[in-house]
Short mmCIF file of C-alpha atoms in Angstrom, two decimals:
data_model
loop_
_atom_site.label_atom_id
_atom_site.label_comp_id
_atom_site.label_asym_id
_atom_site.label_seq_id
_atom_site.Cartn_x
_atom_site.Cartn_y
_atom_site.Cartn_z
CA MET A 1 -7.58 70.86 -7.42
CA ALA A 2 -6.25 68.01 -9.55
CA PRO A 3 -7.45 64.40 -9.20
CA ARG A 4 -5.70 62.20 -6.65
CA LEU A 5 -2.83 59.99 -7.76
CA VAL A 6 -3.12 56.25 -7.19
CA PHE A 7 -0.35 53.75 -7.88
CA GLY A 8 -1.48 50.77 -9.94
CA ALA A 9 0.06 47.65 -8.43
CA GLY A 10 -0.51 45.45 -11.48
CA GLY A 11 3.22 45.63 -12.20
CA VAL A 12 4.07 44.00 -8.87
CA GLY A 13 4.83 40.31 -9.32
CA THR A 14 5.81 38.33 -12.36
CA THR A 15 4.36 36.15 -15.07
CA GLU A 16 6.22 34.15 -17.68
CA ASN A 17 6.48 36.19 -20.90
CA SER A 18 4.76 39.12 -19.19
CA PHE A 19 5.62 42.80 -19.02
CA THR A 20 5.59 42.54 -15.20
CA PHE A 21 8.90 41.39 -13.82
CA THR A 22 10.62 44.20 -11.89
CA TRP A 23 9.21 43.87 -8.37
CA ASP A 24 9.21 40.11 -7.91
CA THR A 25 10.41 39.68 -4.31
CA PRO A 26 9.06 41.00 -0.98
CA GLU A 27 12.24 43.02 -0.51
CA LYS A 28 11.93 44.75 -3.88
CA VAL A 29 8.27 45.49 -3.21
CA ALA A 30 9.12 46.96 0.21
CA ASP A 31 11.66 49.26 -1.45
CA LEU A 32 9.03 50.35 -3.98
CA LEU A 33 6.47 51.12 -1.29
CA ARG A 34 8.98 53.17 0.67
CA GLU A 35 9.78 55.17 -2.47
CA LEU A 36 6.08 55.78 -3.08
CA ARG A 37 5.54 56.89 0.49
CA ALA A 38 8.44 59.34 0.22
CA LEU A 39 6.75 60.84 -2.85
CA GLY A 40 3.46 61.20 -1.00
CA ILE A 41 1.78 58.44 -3.03
CA THR A 42 0.02 56.29 -0.44
CA HIS A 43 -2.99 54.95 -2.34
CA LEU A 44 -2.55 51.54 -4.01
CA ASP A 45 -4.80 49.91 -6.59
CA SER A 46 -4.48 46.12 -6.48
CA ALA A 47 -6.55 43.13 -7.65
CA ALA A 48 -6.85 39.42 -7.01
CA SER A 49 -6.14 38.85 -10.71
CA TYR A 50 -2.82 40.72 -10.70
CA PRO A 51 -0.40 40.28 -12.32
CA PRO A 52 -1.83 39.12 -15.65
CA ASN A 53 -2.10 35.33 -15.83
CA ASN A 54 -0.73 34.86 -12.31
CA PRO A 55 -3.58 35.60 -9.86
CA TRP A 56 -2.77 36.51 -6.25
CA ASN A 57 0.97 37.01 -6.87
CA THR A 58 0.71 40.79 -6.53
CA GLU A 59 -1.17 40.63 -3.23
CA THR A 60 1.09 37.88 -1.92
CA LEU A 61 4.14 40.08 -2.45
CA LEU A 62 2.44 43.22 -1.14
CA GLY A 63 1.55 41.39 2.06
CA GLN A 64 5.00 39.85 2.42
CA SER A 65 6.63 43.27 2.04
CA GLY A 66 5.72 44.08 5.64
CA GLU A 67 4.59 47.57 4.67
CA LEU A 68 0.80 47.15 4.65
CA GLN A 69 -0.26 45.90 8.09
CA ASP A 70 -3.28 47.85 9.32
CA SER A 71 -1.73 49.05 12.56
CA SER A 72 1.36 50.64 11.04
CA SER A 73 0.72 51.19 7.34
CA ALA A 74 0.50 54.62 5.76
CA PHE A 75 -1.16 53.11 2.70
CA THR A 76 -4.75 53.05 1.53
CA VAL A 77 -5.33 49.81 -0.38
CA ASP A 78 -8.01 48.97 -2.94
CA THR A 79 -8.54 45.54 -4.44
CA LYS A 80 -10.84 43.71 -6.85
CA VAL A 81 -12.75 40.44 -7.01
CA LEU A 82 -10.95 37.56 -8.72
CA VAL A 83 -11.94 37.40 -12.38
CA GLN A 84 -12.07 34.12 -14.25
CA ARG A 85 -10.22 34.58 -17.53
CA VAL A 86 -9.32 32.73 -20.69
CA ASN A 87 -5.89 34.12 -21.57
CA THR A 88 -6.45 37.89 -21.18
CA ASN A 89 -10.20 37.80 -21.84
CA VAL A 90 -12.96 37.57 -19.24
CA ALA A 91 -14.43 34.05 -19.21
CA GLN A 92 -17.96 33.94 -20.54
CA GLY A 93 -20.78 32.43 -18.50
CA VAL A 94 -18.79 32.00 -15.27
CA PRO A 95 -20.53 33.52 -12.19
CA PHE A 96 -17.41 34.94 -10.55
CA LEU A 97 -19.57 37.69 -9.02
CA ALA A 98 -21.92 35.32 -7.23
CA PRO A 99 -22.17 36.38 -3.56
CA ALA A 100 -20.07 33.44 -2.33
CA ALA A 101 -17.35 34.21 -4.88
CA ILE A 102 -17.25 37.88 -3.85
CA ALA A 103 -16.90 36.99 -0.17
CA SER A 104 -14.29 34.30 -0.85
CA SER A 105 -12.18 36.62 -2.97
CA LEU A 106 -12.16 39.32 -0.29
CA ASP A 107 -11.32 36.71 2.36
CA LYS A 108 -8.19 35.74 0.49
CA SER A 109 -7.17 39.30 -0.40
CA LEU A 110 -7.38 40.41 3.22
CA ARG A 111 -5.40 37.39 4.35
CA LEU A 112 -2.65 37.93 1.77
CA LEU A 113 -2.48 41.69 2.34
CA ASN A 114 -2.36 41.29 6.14
CA ARG A 115 -5.26 43.70 6.57
CA GLU A 116 -8.62 43.63 8.30
CA SER A 117 -10.19 45.76 5.59
CA VAL A 118 -9.54 47.54 2.31
CA HIS A 119 -10.72 50.96 1.20
CA THR A 120 -12.48 50.21 -2.11
CA PHE A 121 -13.46 46.68 -3.12
CA TYR A 122 -14.21 46.49 -6.85
CA ALA A 123 -15.93 44.18 -9.24
CA HIS A 124 -13.10 43.97 -11.78
CA ALA A 125 -15.55 43.25 -14.60
CA ASN A 126 -19.17 42.21 -14.99
CA ASP A 127 -19.55 38.43 -15.26
CA GLY A 128 -22.67 38.73 -17.42
CA VAL A 129 -24.40 36.03 -15.38
CA THR A 130 -25.02 37.12 -11.78
CA PRO A 131 -28.04 39.48 -11.49
CA PHE A 132 -27.10 43.02 -10.53
CA ALA A 133 -29.30 42.91 -7.44
CA GLU A 134 -27.32 39.90 -6.16
CA GLN A 135 -24.00 41.59 -6.90
CA ALA A 136 -25.12 44.77 -5.15
CA ALA A 137 -26.42 42.84 -2.14
CA ALA A 138 -23.09 41.05 -1.74
CA PHE A 139 -21.05 44.26 -1.91
CA ASP A 140 -23.50 45.99 0.43
CA ARG A 141 -22.90 43.23 3.00
CA GLU A 142 -19.13 43.67 2.80
CA VAL A 143 -19.42 47.42 3.36
CA LYS A 144 -21.75 46.97 6.34
CA ALA A 145 -19.47 44.28 7.78
CA GLY A 146 -16.60 46.77 7.74
CA ARG A 147 -14.42 44.68 5.44
CA CYS A 148 -14.32 47.54 2.92
CA ALA A 149 -15.06 51.22 3.37
CA GLN A 150 -16.84 51.37 0.02
CA TYR A 151 -17.15 49.40 -3.18
CA GLY A 152 -16.76 50.13 -6.84
CA LEU A 153 -17.21 48.76 -10.34
CA SER A 154 -14.81 48.53 -13.26
CA ASN A 155 -15.21 47.81 -16.96
CA TYR A 156 -19.03 47.71 -16.93
CA SER A 157 -20.84 49.08 -19.98
CA VAL A 158 -22.92 52.21 -19.52
CA THR A 159 -26.06 50.12 -20.01
CA ALA A 160 -24.98 47.67 -17.31
CA LEU A 161 -23.95 50.46 -14.98
CA ARG A 162 -27.30 52.20 -15.36
CA ALA A 163 -29.07 48.93 -14.52
CA PHE A 164 -26.79 48.39 -11.52
CA PHE A 165 -27.64 51.80 -10.06
CA ALA A 166 -31.33 51.08 -10.63
CA ALA A 167 -31.04 47.76 -8.76
CA CYS A 168 -29.40 49.54 -5.81
CA GLU A 169 -32.18 52.12 -5.69
CA GLU A 170 -34.92 49.52 -5.99
CA HIS A 171 -33.60 47.37 -3.13
CA GLY A 172 -32.05 50.07 -0.94
CA TYR A 173 -28.48 48.81 -1.31
CA THR A 174 -25.41 50.99 -0.98
CA LYS A 175 -24.43 52.33 -4.39
CA PRO A 176 -20.93 51.92 -5.83
CA ALA A 177 -18.81 54.90 -4.80
CA VAL A 178 -16.18 54.63 -7.53
CA TYR A 179 -16.07 53.52 -11.14
CA GLN A 180 -12.78 52.56 -12.77
CA GLY A 181 -12.35 52.85 -16.53
CA MET A 182 -9.88 53.61 -19.30
CA TYR A 183 -9.46 57.31 -19.97
CA ASN A 184 -6.61 59.20 -21.61
CA ALA A 185 -5.91 61.68 -24.37
CA LEU A 186 -6.67 59.09 -27.05
CA GLN A 187 -9.60 57.36 -25.33
CA ARG A 188 -12.22 59.88 -24.19
CA LYS A 189 -15.42 57.98 -24.87
CA ALA A 190 -16.17 58.17 -21.13
CA GLU A 191 -17.04 61.85 -21.58
CA GLU A 192 -20.07 61.03 -23.73
CA GLU A 193 -22.35 59.00 -21.44
CA LEU A 194 -20.32 57.44 -18.64
CA LEU A 195 -19.17 60.54 -16.76
CA PRO A 196 -22.61 62.24 -16.83
CA LEU A 197 -24.15 59.04 -15.43
CA LEU A 198 -21.54 58.83 -12.66
CA ARG A 199 -22.05 62.50 -11.74
CA GLN A 200 -25.79 61.87 -11.51
CA HIS A 201 -25.16 59.18 -8.87
CA SER A 202 -22.29 60.96 -7.04
CA CYS A 203 -19.91 58.20 -8.12
CA ALA A 204 -16.23 59.10 -8.54
CA PHE A 205 -14.24 58.11 -11.62
CA TYR A 206 -10.76 56.60 -11.46
CA ALA A 207 -8.96 56.64 -14.81
CA TYR A 208 -6.64 53.78 -15.62
CA SER A 209 -4.19 53.57 -18.56
CA PRO A 210 -3.35 57.30 -18.50
CA LEU A 211 -0.69 56.62 -21.13
CA ALA A 212 -2.77 54.13 -23.14
CA GLY A 213 -0.57 51.23 -22.10
CA GLY A 214 2.55 53.16 -23.13
CA PHE A 215 1.24 54.23 -26.54
CA LEU A 216 1.26 57.90 -25.51
CA THR A 217 4.98 57.76 -24.74
CA GLY A 218 5.55 57.48 -28.49
CA LYS A 219 7.54 54.26 -28.18
CA VAL A 220 5.08 52.15 -30.17
CA THR A 221 4.97 54.63 -33.04
CA ALA A 222 8.75 54.97 -33.01
CA ALA A 223 9.12 51.20 -33.10
CA ARG A 224 6.65 50.86 -35.95
CA ASP A 225 8.58 53.54 -37.86
CA SER A 226 11.91 51.78 -37.33
CA GLN A 227 13.40 48.51 -38.42
CA ASP A 228 13.84 47.39 -34.82
CA LYS A 229 10.27 46.94 -33.64
CA ASP A 230 10.74 43.36 -32.44
CA SER A 231 13.34 44.17 -29.78
CA ARG A 232 11.93 47.59 -28.89
CA LEU A 233 8.48 46.20 -28.09
CA ALA A 234 9.57 42.93 -26.48
CA ARG A 235 7.83 42.17 -23.17
CA THR A 236 5.31 44.97 -23.58
CA ARG A 237 1.54 45.09 -24.10
CA TRP A 238 2.15 45.55 -27.81
CA GLN A 239 3.81 42.44 -29.12
CA GLY A 240 4.24 38.73 -28.54
CA ALA A 241 3.04 36.70 -25.57
CA SER A 242 2.57 39.77 -23.35
CA ALA A 243 0.42 41.66 -25.89
CA TYR A 244 -3.04 42.82 -24.79
CA SER A 245 -5.72 43.00 -27.45
CA ILE A 246 -7.51 45.84 -25.64
CA TYR A 247 -4.48 48.02 -26.42
CA THR A 248 -3.39 46.69 -29.80
CA ASN A 249 -6.91 46.73 -31.24
CA THR A 250 -7.68 50.20 -29.89
CA PHE A 251 -4.50 52.18 -30.44
CA ASP A 252 -2.13 50.41 -32.87
CA LYS A 253 -3.75 51.98 -35.93
CA PRO A 254 -2.54 54.43 -38.60
CA ALA A 255 -4.85 57.23 -37.40
CA MET A 256 -3.58 56.89 -33.83
CA HIS A 257 0.07 56.85 -34.92
CA ALA A 258 -0.56 60.01 -36.94
CA THR A 259 -1.74 61.88 -33.85
CA ILE A 260 1.39 60.79 -31.97
CA ARG A 261 3.57 62.29 -34.70
CA THR A 262 1.57 65.54 -34.53
CA LEU A 263 1.97 65.75 -30.75
CA LYS A 264 5.70 65.05 -30.99
CA ALA A 265 6.09 67.93 -33.42
CA ALA A 266 4.27 70.28 -31.02
CA CYS A 267 6.40 69.13 -28.08
CA ASP A 268 9.58 69.63 -30.13
CA VAL A 269 8.60 73.24 -30.86
CA VAL A 270 8.10 73.94 -27.15
CA ALA A 271 11.46 72.33 -26.35
CA GLU A 272 13.23 74.71 -28.74
CA GLY A 273 12.39 77.63 -26.47
CA GLY A 274 12.72 75.98 -23.07
CA PRO A 275 12.86 72.70 -21.17
CA ALA A 276 12.19 69.50 -23.09
CA LEU A 277 8.59 68.34 -23.12
CA THR A 278 8.01 64.66 -23.82
CA LEU A 279 4.86 63.11 -25.24
CA GLN A 280 4.44 61.27 -21.96
CA GLU A 281 4.61 64.45 -19.91
CA ALA A 282 2.21 66.28 -22.20
CA SER A 283 -0.30 63.43 -21.97
CA LEU A 284 -0.07 63.13 -18.19
CA ARG A 285 -0.30 66.88 -17.56
CA TRP A 286 -3.32 67.14 -19.85
CA LEU A 287 -5.08 64.37 -17.94
CA LEU A 288 -4.32 65.86 -14.55
CA HIS A 289 -4.95 69.54 -15.32
CA HIS A 290 -7.18 69.86 -18.40
CA SER A 291 -9.39 66.78 -18.74
CA ALA A 292 -12.95 66.10 -17.61
CA ILE A 293 -11.92 64.53 -14.29
CA SER A 294 -11.28 66.50 -11.12
CA SER A 295 -10.93 66.34 -7.36
CA GLU A 296 -14.30 68.09 -7.07
CA HIS A 297 -15.93 64.76 -7.88
CA GLY A 298 -13.42 62.65 -5.95
CA ASP A 299 -11.79 61.45 -9.17
CA GLY A 300 -8.38 59.83 -9.41
CA ILE A 301 -5.70 58.74 -11.86
CA ILE A 302 -4.18 55.28 -11.60
CA PHE A 303 -0.64 55.26 -12.93
CA GLY A 304 1.91 52.48 -13.12
CA ALA A 305 5.60 52.03 -13.77
CA LYS A 306 8.20 49.37 -14.48
CA THR A 307 11.01 50.97 -12.49
CA VAL A 308 11.46 53.32 -9.55
CA ASP A 309 12.92 55.89 -11.93
CA GLN A 310 9.66 55.78 -13.91
CA VAL A 311 7.69 56.27 -10.71
CA HIS A 312 9.69 59.41 -9.93
CA SER A 313 9.46 60.79 -13.47
CA ASN A 314 5.72 60.13 -13.78
CA VAL A 315 4.94 61.85 -10.49
CA ALA A 316 7.24 64.79 -11.23
CA GLU A 317 5.73 65.30 -14.68
CA MET A 318 2.15 65.23 -13.45
CA ARG A 319 2.94 67.75 -10.74
CA ARG A 320 4.42 70.33 -13.13
CA GLY A 321 1.12 72.08 -13.69
CA PRO A 322 -0.97 72.98 -16.73
CA LEU A 323 0.40 72.69 -20.27
CA PRO A 324 1.45 75.53 -22.57
CA GLU A 325 -1.61 76.50 -24.58
CA SER A 326 -0.06 75.44 -27.89
CA VAL A 327 0.44 71.88 -26.67
CA ARG A 328 -2.83 71.75 -24.78
CA GLY A 329 -4.69 72.48 -28.00
CA VAL A 330 -2.93 69.64 -29.81
CA VAL A 331 -3.64 67.14 -27.03
CA GLU A 332 -7.28 68.26 -26.85
CA GLY A 333 -7.72 67.54 -30.54
CA MET A 334 -5.98 64.15 -30.70
CA TYR A 335 -8.95 61.97 -29.83
CA TYR A 336 -11.30 63.73 -32.22
CA GLU A 337 -8.75 63.78 -35.03
CA ALA A 338 -7.97 60.08 -34.66
CA THR A 339 -11.68 59.24 -34.50
CA ARG A 340 -12.43 61.34 -37.58
CA LYS A 341 -9.64 59.73 -39.60
CA ALA A 342 -10.65 56.23 -38.52
CA GLU A 343 -14.27 56.85 -39.53
CA SER A 344 -13.23 58.17 -42.95
CA LEU A 345 -11.32 55.00 -43.86
#
C-alpha cells in the first residue's frame, strides 16, 4: 500500500510578504477542513512556528475554526515545538528544546487547538545546545503524560539522529516514532543513510516538500525561461521577501532546470497518446507509488496547497496509481542526473 497522505497546515494563516495568505480567517479554515474531510484527508501537520515569520497564527486559526475539538473532530493533529528563528533560519545557540520550552510550547499548542492531546509532537529542528538526553527525557514525559501519543524529530542530521537514538537506548526513554524530512524526485539523499537508520529503529518517515516547494511543477523553470519571471514568481518561495534559501539554494540551478525540461518532454510524449500528464502529477505519483517510502514502514507524505482546487487536484493526481514506465524511468533518473551534472561543473 502507498504511504498515508497528510495535509501540511503551514499555508494556513498569513504573513506580510509571505506565500501564505489564502486561509486567513476561521471561516475559511473551517471550509478547508470540511473539504479535506470530504476527500478522506484527516491527518494535519501543524507547528507552533507556522506560518513563516508569524508563529502561532496557524494554530490560532485551526482552533478557531471549530473543527478540531477532541470530542467531535475527525482529524488527527500533529504539531511541533516553537523554533526560535532569525528570518527563515534557525537561531544559533538558543535552547528552544530545553525541557521547560518543550512543555511550554505544547501547553500553548493544545490551548490554541482546543485539544487535550496531539498525535505526534515534533522537535521542528535541533537547537544544537540542549543535550539529546534532556530532549528525549522531555518528550518521553509528554508521551507518558498522555499529551501526545508519540513524538518525532524533524530536520536533524543523520549524525545527530544516531546520537539521539543512542541517548534513548542508554537512558530507557521512548524513542521518536516518526522523522520528518525533505524527500522528492530531486532530493533523494535520505535514501543513502537516513532511511536505513530509521528502519533500524522502527521509526517512520514523513516526507515534506513532495514538489520541492513548487519546483517540480515546472513553474520556476518556465519563469526563468521567460521574460516575466518577476510577476510569475511573486509571493512564492522563489523570489523576493517570501523566498526560502533552502529551496533557492538547492533547486534553482542549471542542472535542476535541465531535468525539469527532460521530464516535461517525457510527459508531453505520454499526453500525445492519452490524457495529459503534468510534471506535478508525475512527481507526486512517483513519490507515492515508486519511491523508497511505503505504508509498510508507516511512512507518510505531507502535501500542501494554496487553494481548495489545488487540494483536490493534488489528491486526485496522487491517487491515480503508478506511472507509465517511460515516465517512471525519467523521474527515477532525475536526481542522479542533476547530481552528476552539478558535480561536473
